[in-house]
Short mmCIF file of C-alpha atoms and ligand atoms in Angstrom, two decimals:
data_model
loop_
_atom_site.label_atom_id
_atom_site.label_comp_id
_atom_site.label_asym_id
_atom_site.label_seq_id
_atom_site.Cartn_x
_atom_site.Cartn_y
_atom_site.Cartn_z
CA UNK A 1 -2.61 -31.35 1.11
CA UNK A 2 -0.59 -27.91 0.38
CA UNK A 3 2.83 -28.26 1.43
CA UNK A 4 4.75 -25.95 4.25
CA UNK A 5 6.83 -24.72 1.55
CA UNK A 6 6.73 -22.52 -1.56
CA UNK A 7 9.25 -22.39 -4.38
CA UNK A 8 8.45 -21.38 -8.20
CA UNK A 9 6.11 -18.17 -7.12
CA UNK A 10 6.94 -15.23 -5.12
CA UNK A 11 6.81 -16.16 -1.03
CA UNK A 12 4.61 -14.27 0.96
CA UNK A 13 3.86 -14.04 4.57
CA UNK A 14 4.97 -16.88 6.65
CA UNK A 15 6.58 -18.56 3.37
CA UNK A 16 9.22 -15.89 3.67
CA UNK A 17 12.02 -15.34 6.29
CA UNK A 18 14.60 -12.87 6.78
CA UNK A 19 15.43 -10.02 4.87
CA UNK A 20 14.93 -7.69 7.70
CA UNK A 21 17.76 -5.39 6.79
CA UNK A 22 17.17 -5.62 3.11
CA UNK A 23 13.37 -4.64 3.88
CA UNK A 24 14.07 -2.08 5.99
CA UNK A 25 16.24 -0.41 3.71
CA UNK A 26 13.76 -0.81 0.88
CA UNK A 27 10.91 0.68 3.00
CA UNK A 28 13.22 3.67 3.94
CA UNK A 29 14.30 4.39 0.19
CA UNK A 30 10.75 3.91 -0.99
CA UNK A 31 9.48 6.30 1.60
CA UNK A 32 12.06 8.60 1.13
CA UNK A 33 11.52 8.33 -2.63
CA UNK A 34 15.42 6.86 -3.70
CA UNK A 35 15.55 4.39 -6.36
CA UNK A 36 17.01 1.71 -5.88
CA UNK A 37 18.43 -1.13 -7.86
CA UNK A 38 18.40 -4.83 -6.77
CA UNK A 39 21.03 -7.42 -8.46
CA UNK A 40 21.32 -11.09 -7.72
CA UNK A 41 21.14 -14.02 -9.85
CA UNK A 42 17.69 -15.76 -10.77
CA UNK A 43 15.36 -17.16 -7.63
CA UNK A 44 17.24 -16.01 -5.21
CA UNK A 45 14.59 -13.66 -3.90
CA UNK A 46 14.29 -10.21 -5.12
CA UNK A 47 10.46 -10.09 -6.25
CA UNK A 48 9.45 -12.18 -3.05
CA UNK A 49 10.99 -9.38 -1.01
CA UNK A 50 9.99 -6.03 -2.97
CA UNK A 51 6.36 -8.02 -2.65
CA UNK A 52 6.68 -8.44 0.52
CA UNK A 53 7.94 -4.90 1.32
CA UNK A 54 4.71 -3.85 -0.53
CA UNK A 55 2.67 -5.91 1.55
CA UNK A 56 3.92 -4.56 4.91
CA UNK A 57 3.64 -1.00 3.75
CA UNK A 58 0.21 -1.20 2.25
CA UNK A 59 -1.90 -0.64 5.65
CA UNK A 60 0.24 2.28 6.84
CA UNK A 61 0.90 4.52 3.71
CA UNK A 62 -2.17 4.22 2.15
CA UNK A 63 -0.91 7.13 -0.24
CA UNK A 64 1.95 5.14 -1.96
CA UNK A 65 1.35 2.76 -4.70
CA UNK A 66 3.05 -0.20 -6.15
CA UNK A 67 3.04 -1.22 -9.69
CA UNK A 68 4.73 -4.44 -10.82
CA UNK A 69 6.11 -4.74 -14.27
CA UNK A 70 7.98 -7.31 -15.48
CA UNK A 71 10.33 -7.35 -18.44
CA UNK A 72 11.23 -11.20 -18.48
CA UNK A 73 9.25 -11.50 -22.19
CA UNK A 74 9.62 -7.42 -23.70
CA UNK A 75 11.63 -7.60 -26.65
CA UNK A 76 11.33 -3.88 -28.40
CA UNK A 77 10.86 -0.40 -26.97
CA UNK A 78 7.11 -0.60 -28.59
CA UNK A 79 6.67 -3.46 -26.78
CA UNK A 80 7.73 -1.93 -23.38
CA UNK A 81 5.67 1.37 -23.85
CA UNK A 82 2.77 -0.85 -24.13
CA UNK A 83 3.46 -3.10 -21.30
CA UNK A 84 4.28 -0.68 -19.25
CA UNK A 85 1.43 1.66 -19.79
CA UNK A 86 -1.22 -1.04 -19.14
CA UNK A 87 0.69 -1.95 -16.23
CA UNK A 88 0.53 2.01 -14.63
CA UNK A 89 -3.42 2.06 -15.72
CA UNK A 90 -4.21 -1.10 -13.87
CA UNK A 91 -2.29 -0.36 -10.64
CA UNK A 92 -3.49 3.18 -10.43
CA UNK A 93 -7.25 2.35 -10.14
CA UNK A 94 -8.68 -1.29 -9.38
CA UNK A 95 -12.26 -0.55 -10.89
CA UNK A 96 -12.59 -1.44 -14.88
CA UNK A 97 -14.95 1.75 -15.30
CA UNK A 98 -12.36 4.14 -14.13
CA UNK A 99 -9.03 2.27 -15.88
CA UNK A 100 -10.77 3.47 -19.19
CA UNK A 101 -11.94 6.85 -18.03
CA UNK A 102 -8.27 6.78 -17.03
CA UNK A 103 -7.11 5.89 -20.65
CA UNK A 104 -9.21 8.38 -21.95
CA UNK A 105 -7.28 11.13 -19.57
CA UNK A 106 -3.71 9.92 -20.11
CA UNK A 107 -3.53 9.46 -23.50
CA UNK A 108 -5.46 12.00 -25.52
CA UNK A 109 -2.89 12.59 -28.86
CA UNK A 110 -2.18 9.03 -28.49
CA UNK A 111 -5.52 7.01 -28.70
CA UNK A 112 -5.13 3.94 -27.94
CA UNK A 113 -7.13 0.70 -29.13
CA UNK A 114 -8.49 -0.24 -25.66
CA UNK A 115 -9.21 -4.33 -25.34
CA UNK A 116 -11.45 -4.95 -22.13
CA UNK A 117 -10.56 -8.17 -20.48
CA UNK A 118 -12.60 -11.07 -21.24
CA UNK A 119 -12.48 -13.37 -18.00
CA UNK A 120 -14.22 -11.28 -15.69
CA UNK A 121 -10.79 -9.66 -14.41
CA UNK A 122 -10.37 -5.84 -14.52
CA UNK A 123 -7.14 -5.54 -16.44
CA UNK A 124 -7.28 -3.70 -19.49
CA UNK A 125 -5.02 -4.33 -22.64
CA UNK A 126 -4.11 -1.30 -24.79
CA UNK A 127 -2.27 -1.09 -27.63
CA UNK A 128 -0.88 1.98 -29.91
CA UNK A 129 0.48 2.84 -33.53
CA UNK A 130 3.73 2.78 -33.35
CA UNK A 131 3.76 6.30 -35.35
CA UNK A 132 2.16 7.93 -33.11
CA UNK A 133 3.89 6.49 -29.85
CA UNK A 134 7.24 7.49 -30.96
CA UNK A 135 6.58 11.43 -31.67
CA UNK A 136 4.65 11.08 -27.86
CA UNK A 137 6.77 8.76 -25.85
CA UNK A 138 7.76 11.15 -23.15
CA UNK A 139 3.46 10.89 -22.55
CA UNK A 140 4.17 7.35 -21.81
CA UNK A 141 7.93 7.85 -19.67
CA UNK A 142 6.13 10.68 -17.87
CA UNK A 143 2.86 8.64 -17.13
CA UNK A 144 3.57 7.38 -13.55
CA UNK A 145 4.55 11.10 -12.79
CA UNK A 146 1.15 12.63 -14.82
CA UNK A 147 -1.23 9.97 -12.56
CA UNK A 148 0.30 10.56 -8.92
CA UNK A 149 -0.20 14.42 -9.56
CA UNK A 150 -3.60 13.91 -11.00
CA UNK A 151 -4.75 11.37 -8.41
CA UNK A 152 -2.55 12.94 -5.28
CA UNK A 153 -0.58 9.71 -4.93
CA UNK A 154 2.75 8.41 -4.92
CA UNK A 155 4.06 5.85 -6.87
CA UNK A 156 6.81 2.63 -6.52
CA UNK A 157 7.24 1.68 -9.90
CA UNK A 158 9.08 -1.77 -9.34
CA UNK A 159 10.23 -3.44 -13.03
CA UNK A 160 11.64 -6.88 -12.84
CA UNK A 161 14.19 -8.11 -15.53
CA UNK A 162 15.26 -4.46 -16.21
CA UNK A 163 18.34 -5.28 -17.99
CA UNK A 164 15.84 -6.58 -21.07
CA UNK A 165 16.09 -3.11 -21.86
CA UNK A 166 19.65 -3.51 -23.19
CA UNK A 167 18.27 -5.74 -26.03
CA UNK A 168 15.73 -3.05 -27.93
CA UNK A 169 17.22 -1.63 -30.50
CA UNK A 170 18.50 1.85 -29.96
CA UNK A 171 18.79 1.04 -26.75
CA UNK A 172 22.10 3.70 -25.54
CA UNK A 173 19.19 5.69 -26.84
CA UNK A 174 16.45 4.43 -25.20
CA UNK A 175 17.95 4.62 -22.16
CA UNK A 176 19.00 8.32 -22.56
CA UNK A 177 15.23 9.25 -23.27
CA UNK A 178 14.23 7.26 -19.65
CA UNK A 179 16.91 8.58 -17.75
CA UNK A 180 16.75 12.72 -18.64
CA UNK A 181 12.48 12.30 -17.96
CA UNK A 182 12.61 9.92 -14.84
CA UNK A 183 15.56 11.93 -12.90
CA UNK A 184 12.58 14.85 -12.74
CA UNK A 185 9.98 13.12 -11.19
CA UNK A 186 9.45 13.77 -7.52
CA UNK A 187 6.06 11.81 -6.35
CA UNK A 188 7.24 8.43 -8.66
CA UNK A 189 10.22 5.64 -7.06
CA UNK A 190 11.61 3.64 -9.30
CA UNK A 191 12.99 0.35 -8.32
CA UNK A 192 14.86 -1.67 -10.89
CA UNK A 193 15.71 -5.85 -10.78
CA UNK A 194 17.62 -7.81 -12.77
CA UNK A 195 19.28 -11.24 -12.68
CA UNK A 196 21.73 -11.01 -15.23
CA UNK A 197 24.43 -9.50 -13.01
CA UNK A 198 26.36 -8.34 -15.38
CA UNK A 199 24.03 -6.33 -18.05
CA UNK A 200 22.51 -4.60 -14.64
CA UNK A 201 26.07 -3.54 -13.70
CA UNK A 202 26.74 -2.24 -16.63
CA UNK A 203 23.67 -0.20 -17.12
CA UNK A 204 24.03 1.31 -13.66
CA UNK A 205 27.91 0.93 -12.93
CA UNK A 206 29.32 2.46 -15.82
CA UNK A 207 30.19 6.40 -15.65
CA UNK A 208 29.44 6.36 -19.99
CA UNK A 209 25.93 4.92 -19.23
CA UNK A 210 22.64 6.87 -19.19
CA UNK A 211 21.39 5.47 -16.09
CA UNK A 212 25.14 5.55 -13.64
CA UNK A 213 23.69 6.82 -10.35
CA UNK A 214 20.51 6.72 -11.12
CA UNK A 215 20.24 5.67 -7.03
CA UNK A 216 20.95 3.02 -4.37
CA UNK A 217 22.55 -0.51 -5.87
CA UNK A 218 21.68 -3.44 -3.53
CA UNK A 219 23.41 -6.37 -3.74
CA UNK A 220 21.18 -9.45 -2.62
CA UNK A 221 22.76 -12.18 -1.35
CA UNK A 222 21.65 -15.87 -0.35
CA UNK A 223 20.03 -16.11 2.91
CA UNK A 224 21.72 -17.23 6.08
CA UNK A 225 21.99 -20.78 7.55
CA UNK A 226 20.71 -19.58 10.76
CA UNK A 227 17.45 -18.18 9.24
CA UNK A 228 16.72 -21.32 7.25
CA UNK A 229 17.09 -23.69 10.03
CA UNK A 230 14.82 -21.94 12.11
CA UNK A 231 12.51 -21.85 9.40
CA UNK A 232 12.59 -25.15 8.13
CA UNK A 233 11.87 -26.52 11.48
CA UNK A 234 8.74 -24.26 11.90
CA UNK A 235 7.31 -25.20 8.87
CA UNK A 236 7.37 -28.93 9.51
CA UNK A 237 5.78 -27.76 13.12
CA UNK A 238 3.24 -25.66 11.23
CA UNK A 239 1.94 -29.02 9.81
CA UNK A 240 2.25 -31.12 12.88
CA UNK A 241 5.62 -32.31 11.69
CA UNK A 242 9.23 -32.62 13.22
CA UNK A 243 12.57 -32.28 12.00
CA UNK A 244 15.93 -31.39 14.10
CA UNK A 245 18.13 -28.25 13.51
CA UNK A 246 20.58 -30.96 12.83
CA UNK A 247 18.47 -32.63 9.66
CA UNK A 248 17.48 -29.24 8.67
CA UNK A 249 20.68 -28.06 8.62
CA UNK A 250 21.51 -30.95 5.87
CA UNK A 251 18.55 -29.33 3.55
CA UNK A 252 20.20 -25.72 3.96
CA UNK A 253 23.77 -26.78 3.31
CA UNK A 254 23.15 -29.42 0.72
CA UNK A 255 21.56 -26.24 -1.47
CA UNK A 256 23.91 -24.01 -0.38
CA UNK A 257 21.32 -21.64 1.38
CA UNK A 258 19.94 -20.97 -1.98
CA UNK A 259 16.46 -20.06 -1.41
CA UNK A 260 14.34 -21.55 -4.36
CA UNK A 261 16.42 -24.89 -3.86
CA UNK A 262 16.30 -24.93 0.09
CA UNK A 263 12.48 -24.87 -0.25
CA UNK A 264 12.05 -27.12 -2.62
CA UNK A 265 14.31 -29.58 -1.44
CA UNK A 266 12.57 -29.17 1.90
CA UNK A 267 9.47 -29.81 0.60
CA UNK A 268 10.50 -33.36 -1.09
CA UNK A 269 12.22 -34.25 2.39
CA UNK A 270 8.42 -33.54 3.76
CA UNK A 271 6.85 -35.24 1.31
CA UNK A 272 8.84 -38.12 1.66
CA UNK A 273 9.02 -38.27 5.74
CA UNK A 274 6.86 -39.69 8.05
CA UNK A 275 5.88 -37.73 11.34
CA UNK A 276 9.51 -36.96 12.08
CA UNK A 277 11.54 -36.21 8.88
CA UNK A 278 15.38 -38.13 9.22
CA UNK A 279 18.98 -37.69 7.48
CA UNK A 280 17.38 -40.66 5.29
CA UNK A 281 14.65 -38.73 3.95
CA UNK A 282 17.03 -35.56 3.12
CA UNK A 283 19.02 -38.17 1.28
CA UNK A 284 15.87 -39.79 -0.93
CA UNK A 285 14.98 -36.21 -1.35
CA UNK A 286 17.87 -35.17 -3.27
CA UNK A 287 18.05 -38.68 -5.17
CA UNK A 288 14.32 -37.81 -5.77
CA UNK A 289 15.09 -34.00 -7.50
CA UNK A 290 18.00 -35.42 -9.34
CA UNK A 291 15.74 -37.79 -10.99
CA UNK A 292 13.11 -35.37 -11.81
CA UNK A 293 15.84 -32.80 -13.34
CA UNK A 294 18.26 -35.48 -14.82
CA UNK A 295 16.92 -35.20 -18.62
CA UNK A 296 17.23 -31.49 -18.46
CA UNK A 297 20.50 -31.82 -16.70
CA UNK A 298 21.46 -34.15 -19.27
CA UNK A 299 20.33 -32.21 -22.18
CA UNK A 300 22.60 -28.98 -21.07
CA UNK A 301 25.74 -31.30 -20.64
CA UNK A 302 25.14 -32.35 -23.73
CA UNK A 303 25.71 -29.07 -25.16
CA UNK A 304 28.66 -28.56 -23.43
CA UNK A 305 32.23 -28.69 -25.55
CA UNK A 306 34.87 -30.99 -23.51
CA UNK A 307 36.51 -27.75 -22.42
CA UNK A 308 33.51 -26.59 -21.14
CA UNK A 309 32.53 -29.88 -18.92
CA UNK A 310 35.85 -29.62 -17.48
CA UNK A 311 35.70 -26.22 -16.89
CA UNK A 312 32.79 -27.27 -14.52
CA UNK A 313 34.88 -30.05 -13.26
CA UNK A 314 36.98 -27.25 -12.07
CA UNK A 315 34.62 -24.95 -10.53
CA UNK A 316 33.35 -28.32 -8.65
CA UNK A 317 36.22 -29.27 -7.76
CA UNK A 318 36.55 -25.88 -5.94
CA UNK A 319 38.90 -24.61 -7.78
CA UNK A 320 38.88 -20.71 -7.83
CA UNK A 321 42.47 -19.35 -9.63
CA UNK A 322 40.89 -20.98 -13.63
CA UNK A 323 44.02 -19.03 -15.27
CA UNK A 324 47.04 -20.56 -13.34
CA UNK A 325 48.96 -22.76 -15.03
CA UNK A 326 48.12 -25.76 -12.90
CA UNK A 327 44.80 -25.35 -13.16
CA UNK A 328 44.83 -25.17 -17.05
CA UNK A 329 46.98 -28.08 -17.38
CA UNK A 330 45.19 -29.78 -14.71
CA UNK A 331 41.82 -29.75 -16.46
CA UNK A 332 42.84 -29.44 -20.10
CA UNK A 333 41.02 -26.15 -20.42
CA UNK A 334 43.37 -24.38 -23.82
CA UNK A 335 44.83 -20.59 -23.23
CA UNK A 336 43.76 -18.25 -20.39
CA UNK A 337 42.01 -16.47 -23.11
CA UNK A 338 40.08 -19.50 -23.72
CA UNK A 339 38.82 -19.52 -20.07
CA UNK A 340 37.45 -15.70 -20.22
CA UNK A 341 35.12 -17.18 -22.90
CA UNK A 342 34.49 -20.31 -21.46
CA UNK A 343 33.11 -18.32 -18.18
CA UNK A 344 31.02 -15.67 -20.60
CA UNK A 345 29.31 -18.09 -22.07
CA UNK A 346 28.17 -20.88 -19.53
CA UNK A 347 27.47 -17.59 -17.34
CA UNK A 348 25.11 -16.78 -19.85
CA UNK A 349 23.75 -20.28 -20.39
CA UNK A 350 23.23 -19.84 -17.20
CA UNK A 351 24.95 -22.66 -15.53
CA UNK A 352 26.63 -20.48 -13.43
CA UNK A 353 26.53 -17.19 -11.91
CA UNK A 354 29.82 -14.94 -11.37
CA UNK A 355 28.85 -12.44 -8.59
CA UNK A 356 32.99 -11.12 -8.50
CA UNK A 357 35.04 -12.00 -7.41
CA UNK A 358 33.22 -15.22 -6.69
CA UNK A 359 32.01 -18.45 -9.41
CA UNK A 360 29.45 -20.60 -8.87
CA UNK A 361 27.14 -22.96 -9.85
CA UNK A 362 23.70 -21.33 -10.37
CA UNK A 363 22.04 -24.74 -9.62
CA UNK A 364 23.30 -26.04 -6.40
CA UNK A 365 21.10 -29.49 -7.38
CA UNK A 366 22.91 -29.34 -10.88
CA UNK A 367 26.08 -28.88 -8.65
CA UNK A 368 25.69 -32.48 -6.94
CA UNK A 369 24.33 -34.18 -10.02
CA UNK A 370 27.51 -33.24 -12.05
CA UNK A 371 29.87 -34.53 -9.18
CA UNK A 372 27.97 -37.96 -9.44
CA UNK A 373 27.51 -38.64 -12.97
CA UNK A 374 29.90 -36.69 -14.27
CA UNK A 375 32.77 -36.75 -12.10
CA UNK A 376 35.33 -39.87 -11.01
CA UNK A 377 37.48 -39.84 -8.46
CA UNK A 378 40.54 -39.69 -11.02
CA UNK A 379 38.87 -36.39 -12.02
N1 ADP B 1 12.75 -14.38 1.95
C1 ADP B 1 12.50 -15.62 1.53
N2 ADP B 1 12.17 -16.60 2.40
C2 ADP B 1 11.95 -17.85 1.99
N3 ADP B 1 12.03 -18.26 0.72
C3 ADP B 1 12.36 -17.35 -0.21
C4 ADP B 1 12.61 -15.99 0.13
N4 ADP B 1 12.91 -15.33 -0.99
C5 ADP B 1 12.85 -16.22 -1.98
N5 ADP B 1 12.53 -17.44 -1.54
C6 ADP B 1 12.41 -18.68 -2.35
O1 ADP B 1 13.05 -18.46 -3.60
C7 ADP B 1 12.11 -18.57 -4.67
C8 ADP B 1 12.43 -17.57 -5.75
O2 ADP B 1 12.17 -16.27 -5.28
P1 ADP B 1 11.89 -15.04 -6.25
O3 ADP B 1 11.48 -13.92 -5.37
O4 ADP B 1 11.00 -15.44 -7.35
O5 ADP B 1 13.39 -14.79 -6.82
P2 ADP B 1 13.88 -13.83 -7.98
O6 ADP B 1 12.87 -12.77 -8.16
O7 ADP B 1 15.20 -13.30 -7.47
O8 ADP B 1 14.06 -14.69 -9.18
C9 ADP B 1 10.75 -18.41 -4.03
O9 ADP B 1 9.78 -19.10 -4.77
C10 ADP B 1 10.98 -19.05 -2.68
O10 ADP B 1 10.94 -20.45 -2.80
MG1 MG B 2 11.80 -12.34 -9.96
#
């Protein structure tokens, strides 16, 4: 039997909770055609909620569009052009005959070879010579713009893992090209996502950088205890299940209200419960995950300097001043200069997640493990 919870793919209707300020703001910027920019580290929620602020507006502004592009795998400008042409084709019309009459339209100088999908699905492929895309590639930054005033619609263009962009080649370039042909289009919304807090800040927050106030930064943040408890509980109802606020408070706070975890520890605890899920169950639950995750956990640790394991030590240990003396000599970490790295590079190993002035660990079940494997009490 499905579970009552979801964690891994975007959650939709009564898998999601909250957010009500964060999707009315959305809904008001997309309407009013801002762009907006949404920052928070990995699975904490930001395509669940753009989806689900796309779902809501869908019956009631049948003229506006969404189209869904994600960066997580572009490497190269080329590479983006492409992806994010097929992306605009496919949203723009759902029926295959018209996605090529569409191609056909769009890209006159630049010819694309079309490749029809195979599996009965509608989505085209296209690809182009990279000669030819480079002397037309405002065609392709201007497309969104070129189809809403062709088809009378208005488009949210919504790209996931936008800081990618920093990795093409030229891409202070790049970036110049986007920003002087996207600040002129009036029916097309951009909104921009990105995990890695600190490329996305400095694309948008720096006053030297193409795209600084380019529109609305959002900062998401976790979701509040309050929210999940309810939730939690109404799940386990929704299956004929119980579980106290009390219990489900355990799930929430032993995942520090981190969404992906809270869910999928709360699944495990249902999994493992009878009709009424108990403190005992939240407990086998979390032995359960650790056991699943402990070769992977093991595996990072085990590319971890000593400096760097105790640098975690630290941050477990609540520690939040890493530079003070006493903290340095405490957890035989080297110079303060030695630290600044330290943090750089586990934050992009992603072991944990610096959203300033705050650290943290970006895996609240990596979080326990370390304490109890890793950790004695003489630590
Ligand atoms: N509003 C929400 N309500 C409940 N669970 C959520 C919500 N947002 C996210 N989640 C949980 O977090 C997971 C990751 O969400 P996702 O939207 O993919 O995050 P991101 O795009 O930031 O990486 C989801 O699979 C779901 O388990
Ligand atoms: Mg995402």
């Amino acid at each position: 039997m499905e579970g009552p919870f979801v964690f891994g793919s975007h959650a939709t209707q009564h898998f999601f909770t909250n957010r009500t300020n964060e999707i009315k703001t959305l809904t008001n910027n997309f309407i009013a055609g801002t762009n907006t920019m949404l920052i928070s580290p990995r699975r904490w929620g930001k395509s669940s909620l753009v989806m689900n602020v796309s779902e809501r507006m869908k019956p009631t502004h049948k003229k506006i569009r969404f189209c869904f592009i994600d960066l997580f795998s572009v490497r190269s400008e080329e590479e983006f052009y492409e992806v994010y042409s097929q992306a605009l084709i496919n949203a723009s019309e759902s029926k295959l005959e018209e996605r090529i009459k569409s191609v056909g339209k769009f890209f006159r100088s630049l010819l694309p070879a079309i490749k029809l999908p195979v599996d009965g699905q509608n989505d085209l492929e296209l690809n182009f010579e990279w000669k030819q895309l480079k002397r037309n590639a405002d065609d392709i930054i201007n497309l969104a713009e070129r189809i809403c005033r062709e088809k009378k619609i208005k488009l949210i263009v919504c790209i996931d893992e936008f800081q990618n962009i920093s990795n093409f080649s030229d891409s202070l370039g790049f970036q110049k090209k986007l920003r002087a042909q996207w600040q002129k289009h009036q029916l097309t919304t951009y909104c921009l996502y990105g995990s890695k807090r600190q490329m996305m800040a400095h694309i948008f927050e720096s006053p030297a950088m193409p795209f600084y106030k380019f529109g609305d930064v959002l900062f998401l943040k976790k979701i509040d205890r309050k929210h999940w408890i309810k939730f939690i509980v109404k799940q386990f109802a929704s299956k004929g299940n119980s579980i106290t606020e009390e219990v489900a408070n355990e799930i929430a706070e032993r995942m520090e209200d981190h969404p992906y975890f809270v869910q999928q520890l709360a699944q495990e605890a249902w999994q493992l419960s009878e009709k009424k899920c108990l403190l005992k169950d939240v407990d086998a639950a979390v032995s359960r995950l650790m056991e699943k995750l402990s070769i992977l956990y093991q595996r990072e640790i085990d590319q971890l300097s000593n400096k760097q394991i105790n640098f975690l030590k630290a941050l477990a240990n609540g520690e939040t001043r890493f530079t003070t003396l006493d903290v340095l000599e405490k957890y035989r970490l080297g110079t303060s200069g030695n630290v600044i790295k330290m943090k750089k590079v586990l934050e992009s190993e992603e072991l944990i997640d610096s959203m300033e002035p705050e650290i943290q660990f970006t895996d609240p079940l990596f979080k326990l493990w370390f304490r109890k494997y890793m950790m004695k009490e003489s630590d």
